[in-house]
């Protein structure tokens, strides 16, 4: 990948390096099950896939099909049982119960609420099922984990915002607004921590919010309130923890009279965000290559199910277990200058998808026409 990866891979939740970030499992699953196995490749088994919501485009467009395809490739006789919690932690707990009743013995779990799901993870463990925490580090006795360096994500966002603000003058010439992710998502806390480590002392944080459910609508309300309180013409930058919320914030910036071109961050490389970056209403996003993350999860799940130790880049501690095998992947900053060499080159988005509507003219200027 030609994109420059900004920053090195840092320690995450007690990560201890023992491999290369971005490994996609490895150690091909053999046909013979060990005594700790819950299934065999010859007979196949059920793999439960539980994703947290569908408002963020990635889960249905990328995560679900990637994981499903990889499971089928690794274990042709396996069956993937899928549920989406639609941002409802209680529903996700019910979905875990249903899968356990349905004979699922290996779960790939992206938790809506990492703390609330711990009881369900414990129940799964008590019933002999194994759990791979996916993207978010769930509580309880999980068996493996794959995600991105989330503190580094926040640092990248914070540095990009600071650099953009400095390009316009004194970074303390006016306040910024910080709109963080859901307080029930441990990743949001890491993004926030990373961003603060860069921004604290460098800028004036006028207003800050933790946004339930990563809601774009709530982010819009928060941003409007902040701009009214601080003075829209005085705000010099906005930290948004992800692209979905950045969409709501961008509308508030326009409607409230925030100066055009005021820096705005994001994450997830959503299509609308890439288009906003091209037309200048968003400064950057974080691209987290989902394919290797999905491959890691599929390989970990299959290996665990047949009694093999999953490959890892280190270990993490979730408060219940302190040596959870983990594969941590390095994220990438995307700006107008490297869209072609990141999300387009990887096939994450096609030029034909990006260069529509208001983005068409900007695409030509960015070499995407």
mmCIF file of C-alpha atoms in Angstrom:
data_model
loop_
_atom_site.group_PDB
_atom_site.id
_atom_site.type_symbol
_atom_site.label_atom_id
_atom_site.label_comp_id
_atom_site.label_asym_id
_atom_site.label_seq_id
_atom_site.Cartn_x
_atom_site.Cartn_y
_atom_site.Cartn_z
ATOM 1 C CA UNK A 1 0.000 0.000 0.000
ATOM 2 C CA UNK A 2 1.441 3.335 -1.016
ATOM 3 C CA UNK A 3 -0.284 5.259 1.745
ATOM 4 C CA UNK A 4 1.994 6.539 4.424
ATOM 5 C CA UNK A 5 1.177 5.022 7.774
ATOM 6 C CA UNK A 6 1.454 7.819 10.286
ATOM 7 C CA UNK A 7 2.967 6.849 13.578
ATOM 8 C CA UNK A 8 4.106 3.491 14.847
ATOM 9 C CA UNK A 9 2.065 0.797 16.437
ATOM 10 C CA UNK A 10 1.753 1.649 20.124
ATOM 11 C CA UNK A 11 0.889 -0.473 23.117
ATOM 12 C CA UNK A 12 -2.854 -1.049 23.344
ATOM 13 C CA UNK A 13 -4.492 -2.331 26.491
ATOM 14 C CA UNK A 14 -1.344 -4.062 27.603
ATOM 15 C CA UNK A 15 -0.320 -5.297 24.171
ATOM 16 C CA UNK A 16 2.970 -7.187 24.190
ATOM 17 C CA UNK A 17 4.611 -7.397 20.777
ATOM 18 C CA UNK A 18 5.351 -10.856 19.466
ATOM 19 C CA UNK A 19 4.714 -10.648 15.752
ATOM 20 C CA UNK A 20 3.873 -8.344 12.883
ATOM 21 C CA UNK A 21 0.820 -6.110 12.965
ATOM 22 C CA UNK A 22 -1.714 -7.011 10.346
ATOM 23 C CA UNK A 23 -0.997 -10.709 10.214
ATOM 24 C CA UNK A 24 -4.054 -12.522 8.941
ATOM 25 C CA UNK A 25 -4.082 -15.536 11.174
ATOM 26 C CA UNK A 26 -1.660 -18.023 9.697
ATOM 27 C CA UNK A 27 -1.086 -21.495 11.013
ATOM 28 C CA UNK A 28 -3.586 -23.124 8.666
ATOM 29 C CA UNK A 29 -6.284 -25.085 10.425
ATOM 30 C CA UNK A 30 -5.566 -28.814 10.376
ATOM 31 C CA UNK A 31 -8.217 -31.535 10.187
ATOM 32 C CA UNK A 32 -7.555 -33.190 13.531
ATOM 33 C CA UNK A 33 -9.328 -31.736 16.552
ATOM 34 C CA UNK A 34 -7.620 -31.527 19.919
ATOM 35 C CA UNK A 35 -9.395 -32.460 23.182
ATOM 36 C CA UNK A 36 -10.275 -28.752 23.692
ATOM 37 C CA UNK A 37 -11.940 -28.441 20.283
ATOM 38 C CA UNK A 38 -15.637 -27.729 19.800
ATOM 39 C CA UNK A 39 -15.774 -28.967 16.198
ATOM 40 C CA UNK A 40 -13.934 -30.484 13.239
ATOM 41 C CA UNK A 41 -13.390 -29.387 9.665
ATOM 42 C CA UNK A 42 -14.641 -32.735 8.348
ATOM 43 C CA UNK A 43 -18.066 -32.347 9.951
ATOM 44 C CA UNK A 44 -18.215 -28.561 10.103
ATOM 45 C CA UNK A 45 -19.724 -26.475 12.891
ATOM 46 C CA UNK A 46 -21.774 -23.354 13.452
ATOM 47 C CA UNK A 47 -20.006 -20.006 13.726
ATOM 48 C CA UNK A 48 -22.046 -17.211 15.272
ATOM 49 C CA UNK A 49 -21.403 -13.716 13.907
ATOM 50 C CA UNK A 50 -22.848 -10.880 15.994
ATOM 51 C CA UNK A 51 -22.420 -7.340 14.669
ATOM 52 C CA UNK A 52 -23.486 -4.229 16.590
ATOM 53 C CA UNK A 53 -25.418 -2.035 14.168
ATOM 54 C CA UNK A 54 -26.123 -1.189 10.548
ATOM 55 C CA UNK A 55 -26.069 2.631 10.515
ATOM 56 C CA UNK A 56 -22.325 2.522 9.894
ATOM 57 C CA UNK A 57 -21.933 1.342 6.310
ATOM 58 C CA UNK A 58 -18.995 -0.978 6.959
ATOM 59 C CA UNK A 59 -20.780 -3.738 8.854
ATOM 60 C CA UNK A 60 -23.217 -4.955 6.185
ATOM 61 C CA UNK A 61 -21.128 -3.934 3.158
ATOM 62 C CA UNK A 62 -17.763 -5.268 4.314
ATOM 63 C CA UNK A 63 -17.454 -7.019 7.691
ATOM 64 C CA UNK A 64 -20.305 -9.478 7.272
ATOM 65 C CA UNK A 65 -19.482 -10.672 3.732
ATOM 66 C CA UNK A 66 -15.729 -10.751 4.355
ATOM 67 C CA UNK A 67 -16.044 -12.848 7.509
ATOM 68 C CA UNK A 68 -18.652 -15.137 5.969
ATOM 69 C CA UNK A 69 -16.508 -15.725 2.860
ATOM 70 C CA UNK A 70 -13.387 -16.411 4.903
ATOM 71 C CA UNK A 71 -15.177 -18.867 7.194
ATOM 72 C CA UNK A 72 -16.498 -20.741 4.164
ATOM 73 C CA UNK A 73 -13.035 -20.825 2.626
ATOM 74 C CA UNK A 74 -11.419 -22.143 5.797
ATOM 75 C CA UNK A 75 -14.238 -24.527 6.669
ATOM 76 C CA UNK A 76 -16.494 -25.341 3.699
ATOM 77 C CA UNK A 77 -18.888 -27.379 5.838
ATOM 78 C CA UNK A 78 -19.271 -24.683 8.481
ATOM 79 C CA UNK A 79 -22.463 -22.647 8.822
ATOM 80 C CA UNK A 80 -22.384 -18.937 9.690
ATOM 81 C CA UNK A 81 -25.303 -17.872 11.891
ATOM 82 C CA UNK A 82 -25.710 -14.095 11.706
ATOM 83 C CA UNK A 83 -27.395 -11.442 13.856
ATOM 84 C CA UNK A 84 -27.208 -7.649 13.990
ATOM 85 C CA UNK A 85 -28.142 -5.927 17.254
ATOM 86 C CA UNK A 86 -29.159 -2.580 15.734
ATOM 87 C CA UNK A 87 -27.315 -0.767 18.545
ATOM 88 C CA UNK A 88 -29.436 -2.500 21.233
ATOM 89 C CA UNK A 89 -27.325 -4.168 23.954
ATOM 90 C CA UNK A 90 -30.310 -6.075 25.365
ATOM 91 C CA UNK A 91 -31.130 -7.452 21.925
ATOM 92 C CA UNK A 92 -27.531 -8.556 21.495
ATOM 93 C CA UNK A 93 -27.656 -10.481 24.766
ATOM 94 C CA UNK A 94 -30.817 -12.217 23.540
ATOM 95 C CA UNK A 95 -29.061 -13.018 20.262
ATOM 96 C CA UNK A 96 -26.186 -14.668 22.122
ATOM 97 C CA UNK A 97 -28.689 -16.756 24.094
ATOM 98 C CA UNK A 98 -30.438 -17.770 20.878
ATOM 99 C CA UNK A 99 -27.178 -18.821 19.257
ATOM 100 C CA UNK A 100 -26.152 -20.902 22.254
ATOM 101 C CA UNK A 101 -29.560 -22.593 22.200
ATOM 102 C CA UNK A 102 -29.040 -23.186 18.480
ATOM 103 C CA UNK A 103 -25.836 -25.122 19.155
ATOM 104 C CA UNK A 104 -23.322 -22.426 18.205
ATOM 105 C CA UNK A 105 -19.992 -23.169 19.900
ATOM 106 C CA UNK A 106 -17.801 -20.402 18.476
ATOM 107 C CA UNK A 107 -18.858 -16.732 18.427
ATOM 108 C CA UNK A 108 -17.357 -13.737 16.628
ATOM 109 C CA UNK A 109 -18.700 -10.855 18.684
ATOM 110 C CA UNK A 110 -18.611 -7.110 18.024
ATOM 111 C CA UNK A 111 -20.218 -5.830 21.213
ATOM 112 C CA UNK A 112 -22.705 -2.967 21.352
ATOM 113 C CA UNK A 113 -21.876 -2.477 25.028
ATOM 114 C CA UNK A 114 -18.607 -4.118 26.056
ATOM 115 C CA UNK A 115 -19.477 -4.202 29.760
ATOM 116 C CA UNK A 116 -23.099 -5.294 29.392
ATOM 117 C CA UNK A 117 -22.170 -8.223 27.149
ATOM 118 C CA UNK A 118 -19.751 -9.672 29.733
ATOM 119 C CA UNK A 119 -22.495 -11.755 31.374
ATOM 120 C CA UNK A 120 -23.371 -13.280 28.003
ATOM 121 C CA UNK A 121 -19.708 -14.054 27.318
ATOM 122 C CA UNK A 122 -19.529 -15.756 30.718
ATOM 123 C CA UNK A 123 -22.653 -17.762 29.890
ATOM 124 C CA UNK A 124 -21.134 -18.835 26.583
ATOM 125 C CA UNK A 125 -17.942 -19.910 28.322
ATOM 126 C CA UNK A 126 -19.888 -21.841 30.951
ATOM 127 C CA UNK A 127 -21.647 -23.726 28.147
ATOM 128 C CA UNK A 128 -18.377 -24.626 26.464
ATOM 129 C CA UNK A 129 -18.555 -22.024 23.712
ATOM 130 C CA UNK A 130 -15.596 -19.888 22.601
ATOM 131 C CA UNK A 131 -15.651 -16.160 21.853
ATOM 132 C CA UNK A 132 -13.548 -14.032 19.499
ATOM 133 C CA UNK A 133 -13.982 -10.323 20.329
ATOM 134 C CA UNK A 134 -14.101 -8.430 17.039
ATOM 135 C CA UNK A 135 -13.218 -4.744 16.653
ATOM 136 C CA UNK A 136 -14.283 -3.957 20.256
ATOM 137 C CA UNK A 137 -12.773 -5.619 23.300
ATOM 138 C CA UNK A 138 -15.747 -7.239 25.021
ATOM 139 C CA UNK A 139 -15.768 -7.977 28.715
ATOM 140 C CA UNK A 140 -15.855 -11.496 30.142
ATOM 141 C CA UNK A 141 -13.722 -14.587 29.441
ATOM 142 C CA UNK A 142 -13.104 -14.065 25.729
ATOM 143 C CA UNK A 143 -10.651 -16.332 23.915
ATOM 144 C CA UNK A 144 -9.159 -14.036 21.254
ATOM 145 C CA UNK A 145 -9.369 -10.458 19.971
ATOM 146 C CA UNK A 146 -8.679 -8.598 16.737
ATOM 147 C CA UNK A 147 -8.937 -4.861 16.143
ATOM 148 C CA UNK A 148 -6.934 -1.757 15.358
ATOM 149 C CA UNK A 149 -4.568 0.317 17.477
ATOM 150 C CA UNK A 150 -7.365 2.485 18.790
ATOM 151 C CA UNK A 151 -5.280 4.897 20.850
ATOM 152 C CA UNK A 152 -3.196 5.469 17.740
ATOM 153 C CA UNK A 153 -6.402 6.207 15.804
ATOM 154 C CA UNK A 154 -7.188 9.009 18.258
ATOM 155 C CA UNK A 155 -3.634 10.329 18.060
ATOM 156 C CA UNK A 156 -3.826 10.389 14.268
ATOM 157 C CA UNK A 157 -7.132 12.249 14.374
ATOM 158 C CA UNK A 158 -5.860 14.705 16.951
ATOM 159 C CA UNK A 159 -2.616 15.384 15.055
ATOM 160 C CA UNK A 160 -4.439 15.887 11.759
ATOM 161 C CA UNK A 161 -6.828 18.330 13.430
ATOM 162 C CA UNK A 162 -3.996 20.211 15.155
ATOM 163 C CA UNK A 163 -1.979 20.463 11.942
ATOM 164 C CA UNK A 164 -4.992 21.782 10.030
ATOM 165 C CA UNK A 165 -5.766 24.368 12.715
ATOM 166 C CA UNK A 166 -2.120 25.498 12.848
ATOM 167 C CA UNK A 167 -2.165 25.997 9.095
ATOM 168 C CA UNK A 168 -4.655 28.806 9.719
ATOM 169 C CA UNK A 169 -2.718 30.514 12.486
ATOM 170 C CA UNK A 170 -2.461 30.330 16.272
ATOM 171 C CA UNK A 171 -4.177 27.055 17.333
ATOM 172 C CA UNK A 172 -5.544 28.866 20.411
ATOM 173 C CA UNK A 173 -7.082 31.705 18.425
ATOM 174 C CA UNK A 174 -10.517 30.203 19.062
ATOM 175 C CA UNK A 175 -12.178 27.161 20.656
ATOM 176 C CA UNK A 176 -12.581 23.683 19.231
ATOM 177 C CA UNK A 177 -15.457 21.271 19.801
ATOM 178 C CA UNK A 178 -14.868 17.601 20.611
ATOM 179 C CA UNK A 179 -17.617 15.100 19.804
ATOM 180 C CA UNK A 180 -16.562 11.670 20.987
ATOM 181 C CA UNK A 181 -18.174 8.279 20.447
ATOM 182 C CA UNK A 182 -20.469 6.187 22.602
ATOM 183 C CA UNK A 183 -19.548 5.899 26.294
ATOM 184 C CA UNK A 184 -20.472 2.194 26.177
ATOM 185 C CA UNK A 185 -17.891 1.466 23.456
ATOM 186 C CA UNK A 186 -14.365 0.911 24.835
ATOM 187 C CA UNK A 187 -12.906 1.904 21.467
ATOM 188 C CA UNK A 188 -14.455 5.360 21.868
ATOM 189 C CA UNK A 189 -12.584 5.803 25.120
ATOM 190 C CA UNK A 190 -9.320 4.894 23.399
ATOM 191 C CA UNK A 191 -9.954 7.299 20.502
ATOM 192 C CA UNK A 192 -10.720 10.038 23.023
ATOM 193 C CA UNK A 193 -7.596 9.270 25.058
ATOM 194 C CA UNK A 194 -5.396 9.324 21.986
ATOM 195 C CA UNK A 195 -6.870 12.581 20.693
ATOM 196 C CA UNK A 196 -6.508 14.305 24.070
ATOM 197 C CA UNK A 197 -2.866 13.221 24.299
ATOM 198 C CA UNK A 198 -2.192 15.345 21.211
ATOM 199 C CA UNK A 199 -4.650 18.221 21.697
ATOM 200 C CA UNK A 200 -4.447 18.969 25.412
ATOM 201 C CA UNK A 201 -2.488 22.144 26.006
ATOM 202 C CA UNK A 202 -2.301 22.873 22.279
ATOM 203 C CA UNK A 203 -5.872 24.037 21.691
ATOM 204 C CA UNK A 204 -8.781 25.488 23.664
ATOM 205 C CA UNK A 205 -11.464 22.800 24.013
ATOM 206 C CA UNK A 206 -14.626 24.871 24.304
ATOM 207 C CA UNK A 207 -17.198 22.060 24.418
ATOM 208 C CA UNK A 208 -16.910 18.279 24.588
ATOM 209 C CA UNK A 209 -19.513 15.531 24.359
ATOM 210 C CA UNK A 210 -19.714 11.741 24.586
ATOM 211 C CA UNK A 211 -22.376 10.738 22.079
ATOM 212 C CA UNK A 212 -24.700 7.793 22.861
ATOM 213 C CA UNK A 213 -24.862 5.134 20.150
ATOM 214 C CA UNK A 214 -22.511 7.127 17.906
ATOM 215 C CA UNK A 215 -25.683 8.867 16.733
ATOM 216 C CA UNK A 216 -25.237 11.301 13.795
ATOM 217 C CA UNK A 217 -28.483 13.011 14.791
ATOM 218 C CA UNK A 218 -27.302 13.497 18.371
ATOM 219 C CA UNK A 219 -23.940 14.734 17.116
ATOM 220 C CA UNK A 220 -25.791 17.286 15.012
ATOM 221 C CA UNK A 221 -27.704 18.494 18.087
ATOM 222 C CA UNK A 222 -24.514 18.662 20.163
ATOM 223 C CA UNK A 223 -22.660 20.583 17.465
ATOM 224 C CA UNK A 224 -25.476 23.081 17.021
ATOM 225 C CA UNK A 225 -25.565 23.670 20.770
ATOM 226 C CA UNK A 226 -21.801 24.099 20.945
ATOM 227 C CA UNK A 227 -21.701 26.554 18.042
ATOM 228 C CA UNK A 228 -24.473 28.621 19.611
ATOM 229 C CA UNK A 229 -22.724 28.704 22.983
ATOM 230 C CA UNK A 230 -19.217 29.415 21.664
ATOM 231 C CA UNK A 231 -20.044 31.525 18.636
ATOM 232 C CA UNK A 232 -20.006 29.751 15.282
ATOM 233 C CA UNK A 233 -17.619 32.285 13.755
ATOM 234 C CA UNK A 234 -15.101 31.729 16.560
ATOM 235 C CA UNK A 235 -14.825 27.918 16.328
ATOM 236 C CA UNK A 236 -11.518 26.894 14.687
ATOM 237 C CA UNK A 237 -11.950 23.114 14.512
ATOM 238 C CA UNK A 238 -14.145 20.134 15.334
ATOM 239 C CA UNK A 239 -13.027 16.696 16.459
ATOM 240 C CA UNK A 240 -15.476 14.005 15.396
ATOM 241 C CA UNK A 241 -14.639 10.461 16.415
ATOM 242 C CA UNK A 242 -16.195 8.901 13.320
ATOM 243 C CA UNK A 243 -17.581 9.694 9.887
ATOM 244 C CA UNK A 244 -21.214 9.025 10.700
ATOM 245 C CA UNK A 245 -21.200 11.732 13.353
ATOM 246 C CA UNK A 246 -19.091 13.958 11.096
ATOM 247 C CA UNK A 247 -21.989 13.917 8.628
ATOM 248 C CA UNK A 248 -24.327 15.355 11.250
ATOM 249 C CA UNK A 249 -21.673 17.821 12.401
ATOM 250 C CA UNK A 250 -20.919 19.012 8.852
ATOM 251 C CA UNK A 251 -24.597 19.926 8.429
ATOM 252 C CA UNK A 252 -24.543 21.815 11.718
ATOM 253 C CA UNK A 253 -21.366 23.653 10.674
ATOM 254 C CA UNK A 254 -22.989 24.776 7.449
ATOM 255 C CA UNK A 255 -26.315 25.737 9.011
ATOM 256 C CA UNK A 256 -24.752 27.534 11.980
ATOM 257 C CA UNK A 257 -22.405 29.668 9.950
ATOM 258 C CA UNK A 258 -19.091 28.065 10.910
ATOM 259 C CA UNK A 259 -16.444 29.345 8.514
ATOM 260 C CA UNK A 260 -16.135 27.166 5.379
ATOM 261 C CA UNK A 261 -13.020 25.001 5.493
ATOM 262 C CA UNK A 262 -12.958 24.765 9.284
ATOM 263 C CA UNK A 263 -11.169 21.466 10.048
ATOM 264 C CA UNK A 264 -13.338 18.421 10.836
ATOM 265 C CA UNK A 265 -12.056 14.907 11.565
ATOM 266 C CA UNK A 266 -13.603 11.486 11.052
ATOM 267 C CA UNK A 267 -13.012 7.741 10.981
ATOM 268 C CA UNK A 268 -14.087 4.681 8.976
ATOM 269 C CA UNK A 269 -13.521 6.049 5.442
ATOM 270 C CA UNK A 270 -17.251 6.049 4.703
ATOM 271 C CA UNK A 271 -18.230 6.982 1.166
ATOM 272 C CA UNK A 272 -19.940 10.218 2.210
ATOM 273 C CA UNK A 273 -16.843 11.172 4.214
ATOM 274 C CA UNK A 274 -14.530 10.598 1.246
ATOM 275 C CA UNK A 275 -16.801 12.846 -0.804
ATOM 276 C CA UNK A 276 -16.815 15.509 1.931
ATOM 277 C CA UNK A 277 -13.012 15.405 2.010
ATOM 278 C CA UNK A 278 -12.931 15.986 -1.743
ATOM 279 C CA UNK A 279 -15.265 18.992 -1.604
ATOM 280 C CA UNK A 280 -13.602 20.423 1.502
ATOM 281 C CA UNK A 281 -16.240 20.006 4.216
ATOM 282 C CA UNK A 282 -14.221 17.334 6.079
ATOM 283 C CA UNK A 283 -10.452 17.332 6.563
ATOM 284 C CA UNK A 284 -9.553 13.674 7.003
ATOM 285 C CA UNK A 285 -10.743 10.237 7.950
ATOM 286 C CA UNK A 286 -9.128 7.116 9.343
ATOM 287 C CA UNK A 287 -9.081 4.136 7.008
ATOM 288 C CA UNK A 288 -9.048 0.841 8.844
ATOM 289 C CA UNK A 289 -8.563 -1.948 6.299
ATOM 290 C CA UNK A 290 -11.420 -4.269 7.188
ATOM 291 C CA UNK A 291 -10.322 -7.210 5.065
ATOM 292 C CA UNK A 292 -7.328 -8.179 7.262
ATOM 293 C CA UNK A 293 -9.380 -7.649 10.410
ATOM 294 C CA UNK A 294 -12.134 -9.900 9.082
ATOM 295 C CA UNK A 295 -9.582 -12.509 7.961
ATOM 296 C CA UNK A 296 -8.018 -12.464 11.417
ATOM 297 C CA UNK A 297 -11.390 -13.044 13.060
ATOM 298 C CA UNK A 298 -12.310 -15.907 10.736
ATOM 299 C CA UNK A 299 -8.934 -17.634 11.149
ATOM 300 C CA UNK A 300 -8.984 -17.184 14.943
ATOM 301 C CA UNK A 301 -12.506 -18.590 15.156
ATOM 302 C CA UNK A 302 -11.737 -21.651 13.062
ATOM 303 C CA UNK A 303 -8.450 -22.332 14.823
ATOM 304 C CA UNK A 304 -10.048 -22.065 18.262
ATOM 305 C CA UNK A 305 -12.963 -24.254 17.224
ATOM 306 C CA UNK A 306 -10.702 -27.111 16.149
ATOM 307 C CA UNK A 307 -8.442 -26.743 19.160
ATOM 308 C CA UNK A 308 -5.542 -24.830 17.619
ATOM 309 C CA UNK A 309 -3.911 -21.820 19.249
ATOM 310 C CA UNK A 310 -4.747 -18.664 17.270
ATOM 311 C CA UNK A 311 -1.884 -16.637 15.813
ATOM 312 C CA UNK A 312 -1.406 -13.266 17.496
ATOM 313 C CA UNK A 313 0.684 -10.110 17.511
ATOM 314 C CA UNK A 314 0.510 -9.943 21.308
ATOM 315 C CA UNK A 315 -1.952 -10.123 24.177
ATOM 316 C CA UNK A 316 -4.522 -7.794 25.767
ATOM 317 C CA UNK A 317 -6.216 -7.505 29.145
ATOM 318 C CA UNK A 318 -9.971 -6.889 29.354
ATOM 319 C CA UNK A 319 -10.214 -6.955 33.134
ATOM 320 C CA UNK A 320 -11.330 -10.586 33.230
ATOM 321 C CA UNK A 321 -8.426 -12.165 31.380
ATOM 322 C CA UNK A 322 -4.938 -10.684 31.073
ATOM 323 C CA UNK A 323 -3.369 -12.782 28.339
ATOM 324 C CA UNK A 324 -5.928 -12.777 25.538
ATOM 325 C CA UNK A 325 -4.296 -13.556 22.153
ATOM 326 C CA UNK A 326 -4.704 -10.457 19.988
ATOM 327 C CA UNK A 327 -4.006 -9.313 16.460
ATOM 328 C CA UNK A 328 -3.717 -5.529 16.226
ATOM 329 C CA UNK A 329 -3.661 -3.728 12.871
ATOM 330 C CA UNK A 330 -2.227 -0.288 12.085
ATOM 331 C CA UNK A 331 -4.739 2.322 10.794
ATOM 332 C CA UNK A 332 -4.104 4.870 8.017
ATOM 333 C CA UNK A 333 -4.870 8.589 7.709
ATOM 334 C CA UNK A 334 -6.749 9.488 4.513
ATOM 335 C CA UNK A 335 -6.769 13.024 3.112
ATOM 336 C CA UNK A 336 -7.580 14.444 -0.303
ATOM 337 C CA UNK A 337 -3.987 13.751 -1.356
ATOM 338 C CA UNK A 338 -4.003 9.967 -0.846
ATOM 339 C CA UNK A 339 -7.576 8.817 -1.557
ATOM 340 C CA UNK A 340 -6.405 7.209 -4.811
ATOM 341 C CA UNK A 341 -3.582 5.297 -3.120
ATOM 342 C CA UNK A 342 -5.628 4.012 -0.172
ATOM 343 C CA UNK A 343 -9.353 3.350 -0.377
ATOM 344 C CA UNK A 344 -9.424 3.276 -4.185
ATOM 345 C CA UNK A 345 -6.302 1.142 -4.588
ATOM 346 C CA UNK A 346 -7.622 -1.381 -2.043
ATOM 347 C CA UNK A 347 -11.003 -1.573 -3.765
ATOM 348 C CA UNK A 348 -12.711 -0.262 -0.650
ATOM 349 C CA UNK A 349 -14.476 2.317 -2.823
ATOM 350 C CA UNK A 350 -14.565 2.577 -6.598
ATOM 351 C CA UNK A 351 -13.981 5.853 -8.410
ATOM 352 C CA UNK A 352 -17.458 5.506 -9.926
ATOM 353 C CA UNK A 353 -18.934 5.364 -6.423
ATOM 354 C CA UNK A 354 -16.960 8.336 -5.151
ATOM 355 C CA UNK A 355 -17.201 10.677 -8.128
ATOM 356 C CA UNK A 356 -20.908 11.434 -8.115
ATOM 357 C CA UNK A 357 -22.968 14.527 -7.340
ATOM 358 C CA UNK A 358 -21.088 17.414 -5.763
ATOM 359 C CA UNK A 359 -17.853 15.390 -5.709
ATOM 360 C CA UNK A 360 -17.536 15.039 -9.496
ATOM 361 C CA UNK A 361 -15.640 18.255 -10.110
ATOM 362 C CA UNK A 362 -13.393 17.756 -7.083
ATOM 363 C CA UNK A 363 -12.555 14.225 -8.267
ATOM 364 C CA UNK A 364 -10.850 15.529 -11.394
ATOM 365 C CA UNK A 365 -8.712 17.894 -9.328
ATOM 366 C CA UNK A 366 -7.704 15.008 -7.070
ATOM 367 C CA UNK A 367 -6.695 12.820 -10.004
ATOM 368 C CA UNK A 368 -9.724 10.547 -9.693
ATOM 369 C CA UNK A 369 -11.560 11.678 -12.820
#
